[in-house]
Short mmCIF file of C-alpha atoms in Angstrom, two decimals:
data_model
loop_
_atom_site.label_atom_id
_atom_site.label_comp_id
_atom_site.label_asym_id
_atom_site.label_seq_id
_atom_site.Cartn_x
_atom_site.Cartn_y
_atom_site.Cartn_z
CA UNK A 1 -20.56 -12.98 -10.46
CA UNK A 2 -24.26 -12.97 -10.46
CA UNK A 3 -26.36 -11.75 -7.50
CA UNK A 4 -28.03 -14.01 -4.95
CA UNK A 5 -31.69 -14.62 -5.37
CA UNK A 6 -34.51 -12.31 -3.22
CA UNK A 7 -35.91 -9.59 -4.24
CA UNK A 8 -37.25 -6.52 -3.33
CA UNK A 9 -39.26 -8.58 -1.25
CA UNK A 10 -37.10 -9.40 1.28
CA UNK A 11 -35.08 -6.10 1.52
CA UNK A 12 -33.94 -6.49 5.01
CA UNK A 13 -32.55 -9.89 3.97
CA UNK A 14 -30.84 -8.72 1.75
CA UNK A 15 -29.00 -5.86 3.33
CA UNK A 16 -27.70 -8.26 6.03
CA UNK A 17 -26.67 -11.29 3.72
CA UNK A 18 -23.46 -12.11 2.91
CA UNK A 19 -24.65 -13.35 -0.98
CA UNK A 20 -25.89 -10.38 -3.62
CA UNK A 21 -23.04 -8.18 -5.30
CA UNK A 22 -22.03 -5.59 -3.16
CA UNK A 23 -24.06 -2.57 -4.79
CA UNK A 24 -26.92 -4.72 -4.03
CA UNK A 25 -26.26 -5.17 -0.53
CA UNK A 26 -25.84 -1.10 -0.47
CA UNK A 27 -28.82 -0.55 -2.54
CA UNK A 28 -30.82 -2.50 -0.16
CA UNK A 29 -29.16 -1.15 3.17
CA UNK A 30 -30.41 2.20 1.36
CA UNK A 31 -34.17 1.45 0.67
CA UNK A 32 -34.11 0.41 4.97
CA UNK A 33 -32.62 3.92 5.87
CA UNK A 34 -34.64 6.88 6.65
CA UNK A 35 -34.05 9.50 4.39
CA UNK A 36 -32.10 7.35 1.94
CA UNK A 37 -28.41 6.42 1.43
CA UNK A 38 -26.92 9.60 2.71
CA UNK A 39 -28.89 9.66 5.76
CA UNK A 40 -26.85 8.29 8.72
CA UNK A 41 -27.58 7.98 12.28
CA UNK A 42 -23.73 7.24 13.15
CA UNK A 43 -20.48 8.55 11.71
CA UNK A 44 -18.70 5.99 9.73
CA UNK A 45 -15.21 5.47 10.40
CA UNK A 46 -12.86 5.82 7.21
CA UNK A 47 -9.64 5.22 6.23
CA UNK A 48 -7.22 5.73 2.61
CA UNK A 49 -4.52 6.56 1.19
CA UNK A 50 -4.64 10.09 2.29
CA UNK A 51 -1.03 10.41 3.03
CA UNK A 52 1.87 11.15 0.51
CA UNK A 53 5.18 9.50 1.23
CA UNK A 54 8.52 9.00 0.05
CA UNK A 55 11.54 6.54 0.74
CA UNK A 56 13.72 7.50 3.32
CA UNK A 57 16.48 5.98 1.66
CA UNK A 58 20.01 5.34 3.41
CA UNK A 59 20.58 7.02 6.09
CA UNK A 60 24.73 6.60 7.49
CA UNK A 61 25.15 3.37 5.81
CA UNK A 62 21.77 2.29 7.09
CA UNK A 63 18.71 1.15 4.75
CA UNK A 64 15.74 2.03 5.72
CA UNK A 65 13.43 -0.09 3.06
CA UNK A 66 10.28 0.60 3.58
CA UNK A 67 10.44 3.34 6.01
CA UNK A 68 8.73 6.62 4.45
CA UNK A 69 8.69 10.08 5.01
CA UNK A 70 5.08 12.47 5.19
CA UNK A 71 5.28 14.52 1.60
CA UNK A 72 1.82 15.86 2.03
CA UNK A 73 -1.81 15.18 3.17
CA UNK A 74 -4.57 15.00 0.54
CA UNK A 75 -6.38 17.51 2.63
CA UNK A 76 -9.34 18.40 0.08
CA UNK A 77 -10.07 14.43 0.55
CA UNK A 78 -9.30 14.54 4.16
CA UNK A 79 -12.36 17.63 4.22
CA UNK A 80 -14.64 15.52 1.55
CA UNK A 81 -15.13 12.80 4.28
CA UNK A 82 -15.25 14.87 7.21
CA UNK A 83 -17.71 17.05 5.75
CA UNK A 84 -19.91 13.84 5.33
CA UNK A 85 -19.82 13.64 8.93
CA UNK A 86 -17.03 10.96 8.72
CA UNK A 87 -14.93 9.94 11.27
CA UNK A 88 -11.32 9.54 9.42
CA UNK A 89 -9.06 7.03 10.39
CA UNK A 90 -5.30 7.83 9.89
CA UNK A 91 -2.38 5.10 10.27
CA UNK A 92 1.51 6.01 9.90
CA UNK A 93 1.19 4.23 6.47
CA UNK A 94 1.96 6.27 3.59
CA UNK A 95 1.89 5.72 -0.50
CA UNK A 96 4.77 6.56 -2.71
CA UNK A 97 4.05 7.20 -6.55
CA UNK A 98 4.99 3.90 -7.19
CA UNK A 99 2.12 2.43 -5.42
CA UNK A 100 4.45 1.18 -2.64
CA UNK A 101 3.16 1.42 1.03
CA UNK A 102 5.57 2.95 3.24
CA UNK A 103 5.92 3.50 6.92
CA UNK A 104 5.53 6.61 8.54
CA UNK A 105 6.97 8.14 11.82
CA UNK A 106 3.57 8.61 13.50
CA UNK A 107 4.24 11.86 14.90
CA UNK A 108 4.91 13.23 11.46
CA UNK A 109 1.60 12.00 10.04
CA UNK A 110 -0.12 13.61 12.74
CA UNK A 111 1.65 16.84 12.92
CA UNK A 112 1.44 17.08 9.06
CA UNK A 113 -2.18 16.36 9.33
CA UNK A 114 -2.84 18.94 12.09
CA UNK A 115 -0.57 21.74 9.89
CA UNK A 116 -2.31 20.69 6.65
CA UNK A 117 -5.98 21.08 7.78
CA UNK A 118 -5.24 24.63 10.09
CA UNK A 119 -5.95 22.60 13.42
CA UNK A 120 -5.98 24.33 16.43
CA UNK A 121 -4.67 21.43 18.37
CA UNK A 122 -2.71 18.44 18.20
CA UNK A 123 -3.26 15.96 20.85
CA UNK A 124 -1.08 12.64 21.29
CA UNK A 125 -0.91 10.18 23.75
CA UNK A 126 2.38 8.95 24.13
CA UNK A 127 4.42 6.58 26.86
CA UNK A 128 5.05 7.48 30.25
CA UNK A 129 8.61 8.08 29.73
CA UNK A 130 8.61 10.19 26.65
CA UNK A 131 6.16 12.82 27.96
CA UNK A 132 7.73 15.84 28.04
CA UNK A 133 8.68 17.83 31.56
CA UNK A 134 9.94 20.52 32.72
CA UNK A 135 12.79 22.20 33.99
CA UNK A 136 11.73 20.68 37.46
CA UNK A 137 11.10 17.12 35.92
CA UNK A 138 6.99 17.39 36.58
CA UNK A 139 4.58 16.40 33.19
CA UNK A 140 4.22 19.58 31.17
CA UNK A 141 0.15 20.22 30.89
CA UNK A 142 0.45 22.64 27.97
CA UNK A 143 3.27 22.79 25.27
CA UNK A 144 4.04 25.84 23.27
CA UNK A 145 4.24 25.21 19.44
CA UNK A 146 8.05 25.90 19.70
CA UNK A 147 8.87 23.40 21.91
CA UNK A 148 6.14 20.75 20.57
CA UNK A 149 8.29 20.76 17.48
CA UNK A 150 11.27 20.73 18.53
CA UNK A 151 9.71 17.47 20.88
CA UNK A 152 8.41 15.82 18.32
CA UNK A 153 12.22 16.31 16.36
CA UNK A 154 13.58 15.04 19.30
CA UNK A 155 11.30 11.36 19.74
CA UNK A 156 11.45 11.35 16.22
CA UNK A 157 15.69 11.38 16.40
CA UNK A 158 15.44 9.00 19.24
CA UNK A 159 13.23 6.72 17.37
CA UNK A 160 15.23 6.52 14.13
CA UNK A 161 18.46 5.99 16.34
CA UNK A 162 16.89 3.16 17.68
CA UNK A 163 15.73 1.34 14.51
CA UNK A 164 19.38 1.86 12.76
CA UNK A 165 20.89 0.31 16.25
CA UNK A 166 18.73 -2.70 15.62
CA UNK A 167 19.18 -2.99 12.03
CA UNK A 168 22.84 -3.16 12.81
CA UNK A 169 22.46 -5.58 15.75
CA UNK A 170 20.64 -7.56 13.87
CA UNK A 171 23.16 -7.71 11.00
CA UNK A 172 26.19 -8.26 13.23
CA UNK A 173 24.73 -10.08 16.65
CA UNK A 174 23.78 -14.12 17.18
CA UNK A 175 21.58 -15.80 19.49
#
């Protein structure tokens, strides 16, 4: 497809119209920036296929299609884009070596992420009923490593129970 007419003329048209290729439109959002392309006055939000996954399989009789588990982070691409000054996006979604998108257990995305890149600290916001508490049943405000895995494990468990009880519901249950 060819390129919409313009110019160089017209450069702030150009940036903000829909018509042109696409390395036009960039070109031309570049030529408006101070400093150039690289120059940015916000972070950009990014996403991709940063996470490697595999099928979960079956599980006790129970198939769980497209339901993947984290096999690793693509951390040097994860660094790339956050050395940019990049703001990067993950979702639970995960890519097999097939190509196939799978979906991930949140928790393990983020926990794999946090190990992978040597964070210091992992924070998720989770429902009101799965926070964790203590021995007297008030919110816990900070959460050893120890028992933040063995947490996560635990929703994790709970979750998986959950989606194999429904799987079987819906195999077995009417209206």
């Amino acid at each position: 497809g060819g390129g919409g007419g313009g110019g160089d003329s017209n450069a702030a048209a150009d940036a903000t119209a829909s018509s042109g290729s696409p390395l036009e439109r960039v070109a031309a959002a570049a030529r408006l920036q101070p400093g150039g392309m690289f120059a940015r006055a916000m972070p950009t939000a990014v996403s991709g296929n940063f996470i490697q996954a595999k099928r979960r399989g079956v599980v006790d009789g129970v198939d769980f299609l497209y339901t993947g588990d984290v096999v690793s982070v693509d951390v040097d691409a994860v660094r790339v884009r956050l050395d940019q000054g990049d703001v990067v996006l993950l979702s639970s979604l995960g890519f097999n070596a097939a190509g196939e998108v799978l979906n991930c257990q949140c928790y393990d995305v983020a926990v794999s992420c946090a190990i992978d890149l040597g964070a210091d600290k992992l924070v998720s916001y989770v429902a009101e009923g799965d926070m964790p508490r203590n021995e007297d049943g008030e919110k816990m405000k900070y959460l050893p490593l120890t028992l933040a895995e063995g947490y996560i494990s635990k929703l994790a468990s709970v979750e998986a129970a959950k989606a194999a009880r429904r799987r079987k519901g819906e195999e077995g249950a009417g209206g």
